[in-house]
């Protein structure tokens, strides 16, 4: 699928999604506002395509106000900054539905490597920067495989270091694999798998690992995607042994 066609499909799907999901978004934002009487939407800076410019991602706020001033970007499952309402919204990924606005605005695509906090980019290897060859997306291989990212990081003494060793390398490899194998068929499969993940995480993981294997992914990447065990520590792509 060409770039212009993909952008058109993204915008049409995002507009329809926002229209259909508007009742859910209204209830969610109202619940957040009633929780502490502060603005329910959160706009955070993320690296745009190319890795040089940035854009503001729109999310429903799941943390206390000014949470970014009292902690790092990584969020473990036991993070005290997450509000009770926020935990529910995060569990069902409702807080991320507002990113359809970013798709409509052209900042993001429906499918693509998840957007990254700009402060992490200086750590990225030249090979890893390849994930910025396409627009960041609402969903991709990694967002399904690491939907439980907060639980992986739960109890870590250094949350950012744990993310760097356990999650970032695999997320980057999955993102690079998507960039190299992206197509309309892959995008449709990932969107369908994202919906399946809402009702059955195990089924969604099986679908992701099967898709990766069919596309010729390395065995270790397929194994991590199955998530039969915690993700092992690994170097980032291009980071050596």
GROMACS .gro file of C-alpha atoms in nm:
model
  241
    1UNK     CA    1   0.000   0.000   0.000
    2UNK     CA    2   0.141   0.339  -0.100
    3UNK     CA    3   0.205   0.617   0.150
    4UNK     CA    4  -0.084   0.833   0.025
    5UNK     CA    5  -0.328   0.542   0.027
    6UNK     CA    6  -0.222   0.439   0.377
    7UNK     CA    7  -0.264   0.797   0.502
    8UNK     CA    8  -0.611   0.818   0.350
    9UNK     CA    9  -0.719   0.486   0.502
   10UNK     CA   10  -0.575   0.595   0.839
   11UNK     CA   11  -0.770   0.921   0.842
   12UNK     CA   12  -1.099   0.764   0.735
   13UNK     CA   13  -1.065   0.485   0.995
   14UNK     CA   14  -0.966   0.735   1.266
   15UNK     CA   15  -1.264   0.958   1.194
   16UNK     CA   16  -1.504   0.663   1.205
   17UNK     CA   17  -1.337   0.530   1.519
   18UNK     CA   18  -1.368   0.863   1.702
   19UNK     CA   19  -1.733   0.887   1.602
   20UNK     CA   20  -1.820   0.534   1.713
   21UNK     CA   21  -1.614   0.551   2.032
   22UNK     CA   22  -1.729   0.899   2.136
   23UNK     CA   23  -1.964   0.766   2.410
   24UNK     CA   24  -1.680   0.560   2.563
   25UNK     CA   25  -1.442   0.857   2.544
   26UNK     CA   26  -1.701   1.087   2.702
   27UNK     CA   27  -1.761   0.854   2.996
   28UNK     CA   28  -1.386   0.794   3.043
   29UNK     CA   29  -1.292   1.161   3.041
   30UNK     CA   30  -1.579   1.244   3.276
   31UNK     CA   31  -1.466   0.972   3.519
   32UNK     CA   32  -1.111   1.110   3.520
   33UNK     CA   33  -1.234   1.465   3.578
   34UNK     CA   34  -1.463   1.359   3.863
   35UNK     CA   35  -1.170   1.176   4.023
   36UNK     CA   36  -0.968   1.488   4.099
   37UNK     CA   37  -1.139   1.778   3.915
   38UNK     CA   38  -0.840   1.828   3.686
   39UNK     CA   39  -0.815   1.821   3.307
   40UNK     CA   40  -0.885   1.465   3.186
   41UNK     CA   41  -0.669   1.484   2.874
   42UNK     CA   42  -0.290   1.466   2.874
   43UNK     CA   43  -0.074   1.587   2.586
   44UNK     CA   44   0.280   1.446   2.590
   45UNK     CA   45   0.575   1.507   2.360
   46UNK     CA   46   0.676   1.216   2.139
   47UNK     CA   47   0.933   1.171   1.864
   48UNK     CA   48   0.785   1.199   1.516
   49UNK     CA   49   0.877   1.018   1.198
   50UNK     CA   50   1.246   1.068   1.124
   51UNK     CA   51   1.330   1.102   1.495
   52UNK     CA   52   1.413   1.474   1.470
   53UNK     CA   53   1.080   1.656   1.506
   54UNK     CA   54   0.823   1.594   1.779
   55UNK     CA   55   0.446   1.603   1.813
   56UNK     CA   56   0.201   1.604   2.103
   57UNK     CA   57   0.028   1.273   2.159
   58UNK     CA   58  -0.322   1.293   2.309
   59UNK     CA   59  -0.408   1.049   2.586
   60UNK     CA   60  -0.669   1.027   2.859
   61UNK     CA   61  -0.483   1.110   3.181
   62UNK     CA   62  -0.431   0.802   3.400
   63UNK     CA   63  -0.185   0.950   3.649
   64UNK     CA   64  -0.191   1.225   3.907
   65UNK     CA   65  -0.138   1.578   3.780
   66UNK     CA   66   0.229   1.659   3.699
   67UNK     CA   67   0.325   1.291   3.729
   68UNK     CA   68   0.612   1.343   3.484
   69UNK     CA   69   0.779   1.575   3.735
   70UNK     CA   70   0.790   1.312   4.009
   71UNK     CA   71   0.903   1.007   3.815
   72UNK     CA   72   1.048   0.872   3.492
   73UNK     CA   73   0.870   0.781   3.167
   74UNK     CA   74   0.851   0.408   3.244
   75UNK     CA   75   0.548   0.297   3.445
   76UNK     CA   76   0.557  -0.025   3.653
   77UNK     CA   77   0.240  -0.199   3.761
   78UNK     CA   78   0.284  -0.075   4.116
   79UNK     CA   79   0.348   0.289   4.021
   80UNK     CA   80   0.176   0.506   4.286
   81UNK     CA   81   0.128   0.786   4.032
   82UNK     CA   82  -0.146   0.590   3.854
   83UNK     CA   83  -0.494   0.680   3.980
   84UNK     CA   84  -0.766   0.421   4.056
   85UNK     CA   85  -0.961   0.528   3.748
   86UNK     CA   86  -0.637   0.528   3.553
   87UNK     CA   87  -0.568   0.165   3.640
   88UNK     CA   88  -0.901   0.063   3.492
   89UNK     CA   89  -0.847   0.268   3.178
   90UNK     CA   90  -0.496   0.127   3.133
   91UNK     CA   91  -0.617  -0.230   3.178
   92UNK     CA   92  -0.848  -0.199   2.877
   93UNK     CA   93  -0.627   0.050   2.686
   94UNK     CA   94  -0.911   0.303   2.688
   95UNK     CA   95  -0.664   0.583   2.763
   96UNK     CA   96  -0.503   0.527   2.422
   97UNK     CA   97  -0.819   0.560   2.213
   98UNK     CA   98  -0.773   0.938   2.191
   99UNK     CA   99  -0.463   0.874   1.981
  100UNK     CA  100  -0.704   0.835   1.693
  101UNK     CA  101  -0.704   1.215   1.697
  102UNK     CA  102  -0.331   1.207   1.623
  103UNK     CA  103  -0.402   0.970   1.334
  104UNK     CA  104  -0.667   1.206   1.202
  105UNK     CA  105  -0.422   1.495   1.234
  106UNK     CA  106  -0.156   1.302   1.041
  107UNK     CA  107   0.094   1.269   1.328
  108UNK     CA  108   0.046   0.894   1.359
  109UNK     CA  109  -0.072   0.591   1.166
  110UNK     CA  110  -0.310   0.322   1.285
  111UNK     CA  111  -0.026   0.069   1.258
  112UNK     CA  112   0.339   0.146   1.320
  113UNK     CA  113   0.609   0.135   1.589
  114UNK     CA  114   0.483   0.288   1.912
  115UNK     CA  115   0.581   0.655   1.964
  116UNK     CA  116   0.882   0.711   2.187
  117UNK     CA  117   0.965   0.974   2.448
  118UNK     CA  118   1.230   1.207   2.293
  119UNK     CA  119   1.456   1.182   2.598
  120UNK     CA  120   1.518   0.814   2.516
  121UNK     CA  121   1.650   0.880   2.168
  122UNK     CA  122   2.012   0.959   2.267
  123UNK     CA  123   2.032   0.597   2.391
  124UNK     CA  124   1.924   0.456   2.056
  125UNK     CA  125   2.178   0.287   1.832
  126UNK     CA  126   2.197   0.390   1.463
  127UNK     CA  127   2.027   0.062   1.372
  128UNK     CA  128   1.754   0.119   1.628
  129UNK     CA  129   1.676   0.461   1.479
  130UNK     CA  130   1.538   0.271   1.180
  131UNK     CA  131   1.203   0.248   1.361
  132UNK     CA  132   1.155   0.615   1.275
  133UNK     CA  133   1.151   0.541   0.902
  134UNK     CA  134   0.770   0.532   0.925
  135UNK     CA  135   0.509   0.719   1.127
  136UNK     CA  136   0.457   0.595   1.482
  137UNK     CA  137   0.136   0.398   1.525
  138UNK     CA  138  -0.146   0.322   1.764
  139UNK     CA  139  -0.075  -0.051   1.746
  140UNK     CA  140   0.195  -0.285   1.618
  141UNK     CA  141   0.363  -0.615   1.705
  142UNK     CA  142   0.521  -0.472   2.020
  143UNK     CA  143   0.208  -0.306   2.157
  144UNK     CA  144   0.037  -0.646   2.158
  145UNK     CA  145   0.335  -0.846   2.286
  146UNK     CA  146   0.412  -0.594   2.560
  147UNK     CA  147   0.059  -0.492   2.654
  148UNK     CA  148   0.163  -0.610   3.003
  149UNK     CA  149   0.471  -0.384   3.010
  150UNK     CA  150   0.372  -0.244   3.350
  151UNK     CA  151   0.367  -0.594   3.500
  152UNK     CA  152   0.706  -0.679   3.350
  153UNK     CA  153   0.847  -0.372   3.527
  154UNK     CA  154   0.661  -0.427   3.855
  155UNK     CA  155   0.895  -0.432   4.156
  156UNK     CA  156   1.207  -0.326   3.960
  157UNK     CA  157   1.457  -0.132   4.171
  158UNK     CA  158   1.545   0.083   3.868
  159UNK     CA  159   1.241   0.092   3.640
  160UNK     CA  160   1.410   0.270   3.350
  161UNK     CA  161   1.707   0.032   3.358
  162UNK     CA  162   1.469  -0.264   3.359
  163UNK     CA  163   1.285  -0.120   3.059
  164UNK     CA  164   1.617  -0.064   2.884
  165UNK     CA  165   1.725  -0.428   2.932
  166UNK     CA  166   1.400  -0.626   2.913
  167UNK     CA  167   1.160  -0.436   2.690
  168UNK     CA  168   1.336  -0.180   2.473
  169UNK     CA  169   1.554  -0.432   2.281
  170UNK     CA  170   1.257  -0.649   2.184
  171UNK     CA  171   1.027  -0.355   2.112
  172UNK     CA  172   1.290  -0.209   1.882
  173UNK     CA  173   1.346  -0.541   1.705
  174UNK     CA  174   0.972  -0.586   1.656
  175UNK     CA  175   0.946  -0.228   1.530
  176UNK     CA  176   1.231  -0.279   1.283
  177UNK     CA  177   1.073  -0.604   1.167
  178UNK     CA  178   0.747  -0.420   1.101
  179UNK     CA  179   0.927  -0.148   0.904
  180UNK     CA  180   1.093  -0.413   0.687
  181UNK     CA  181   0.776  -0.617   0.627
  182UNK     CA  182   0.497  -0.360   0.634
  183UNK     CA  183   0.209  -0.406   0.391
  184UNK     CA  184  -0.168  -0.370   0.380
  185UNK     CA  185  -0.205  -0.738   0.471
  186UNK     CA  186   0.024  -0.704   0.775
  187UNK     CA  187  -0.156  -0.388   0.888
  188UNK     CA  188  -0.496  -0.555   0.864
  189UNK     CA  189  -0.368  -0.859   1.053
  190UNK     CA  190  -0.229  -0.641   1.334
  191UNK     CA  191  -0.550  -0.437   1.362
  192UNK     CA  192  -0.754  -0.759   1.382
  193UNK     CA  193  -0.515  -0.905   1.640
  194UNK     CA  194  -0.542  -0.588   1.849
  195UNK     CA  195  -0.920  -0.639   1.872
  196UNK     CA  196  -0.869  -1.006   1.961
  197UNK     CA  197  -0.633  -0.900   2.241
  198UNK     CA  198  -0.922  -0.721   2.413
  199UNK     CA  199  -1.095  -1.052   2.480
  200UNK     CA  200  -0.807  -1.302   2.473
  201UNK     CA  201  -0.446  -1.205   2.525
  202UNK     CA  202  -0.325  -1.564   2.477
  203UNK     CA  203  -0.502  -1.593   2.145
  204UNK     CA  204  -0.362  -1.258   2.032
  205UNK     CA  205  -0.007  -1.361   2.125
  206UNK     CA  206  -0.049  -1.685   1.930
  207UNK     CA  207  -0.166  -1.482   1.629
  208UNK     CA  208   0.130  -1.244   1.653
  209UNK     CA  209   0.386  -1.523   1.684
  210UNK     CA  210   0.227  -1.708   1.391
  211UNK     CA  211   0.237  -1.393   1.177
  212UNK     CA  212   0.600  -1.331   1.267
  213UNK     CA  213   0.694  -1.689   1.181
  214UNK     CA  214   0.508  -1.669   0.851
  215UNK     CA  215   0.699  -1.352   0.763
  216UNK     CA  216   1.032  -1.520   0.842
  217UNK     CA  217   1.116  -1.365   1.180
  218UNK     CA  218   1.410  -1.511   1.377
  219UNK     CA  219   1.324  -1.786   1.623
  220UNK     CA  220   1.415  -1.582   1.931
  221UNK     CA  221   1.181  -1.300   1.825
  222UNK     CA  222   0.897  -1.547   1.767
  223UNK     CA  223   0.964  -1.703   2.108
  224UNK     CA  224   0.950  -1.367   2.286
  225UNK     CA  225   0.626  -1.283   2.103
  226UNK     CA  226   0.465  -1.600   2.244
  227UNK     CA  227   0.543  -1.470   2.597
  228UNK     CA  228   0.557  -1.816   2.749
  229UNK     CA  229   0.825  -1.674   2.979
  230UNK     CA  230   0.936  -1.326   3.091
  231UNK     CA  231   1.133  -1.144   2.820
  232UNK     CA  232   1.508  -1.208   2.864
  233UNK     CA  233   1.757  -0.924   2.898
  234UNK     CA  234   1.921  -0.844   2.564
  235UNK     CA  235   2.123  -0.569   2.395
  236UNK     CA  236   1.937  -0.328   2.166
  237UNK     CA  237   1.960  -0.381   1.789
  238UNK     CA  238   2.310  -0.285   1.679
  239UNK     CA  239   2.424  -0.266   2.041
  240UNK     CA  240   2.656  -0.566   2.040
  241UNK     CA  241   2.654  -0.861   2.277
   0.00000   0.00000   0.00000
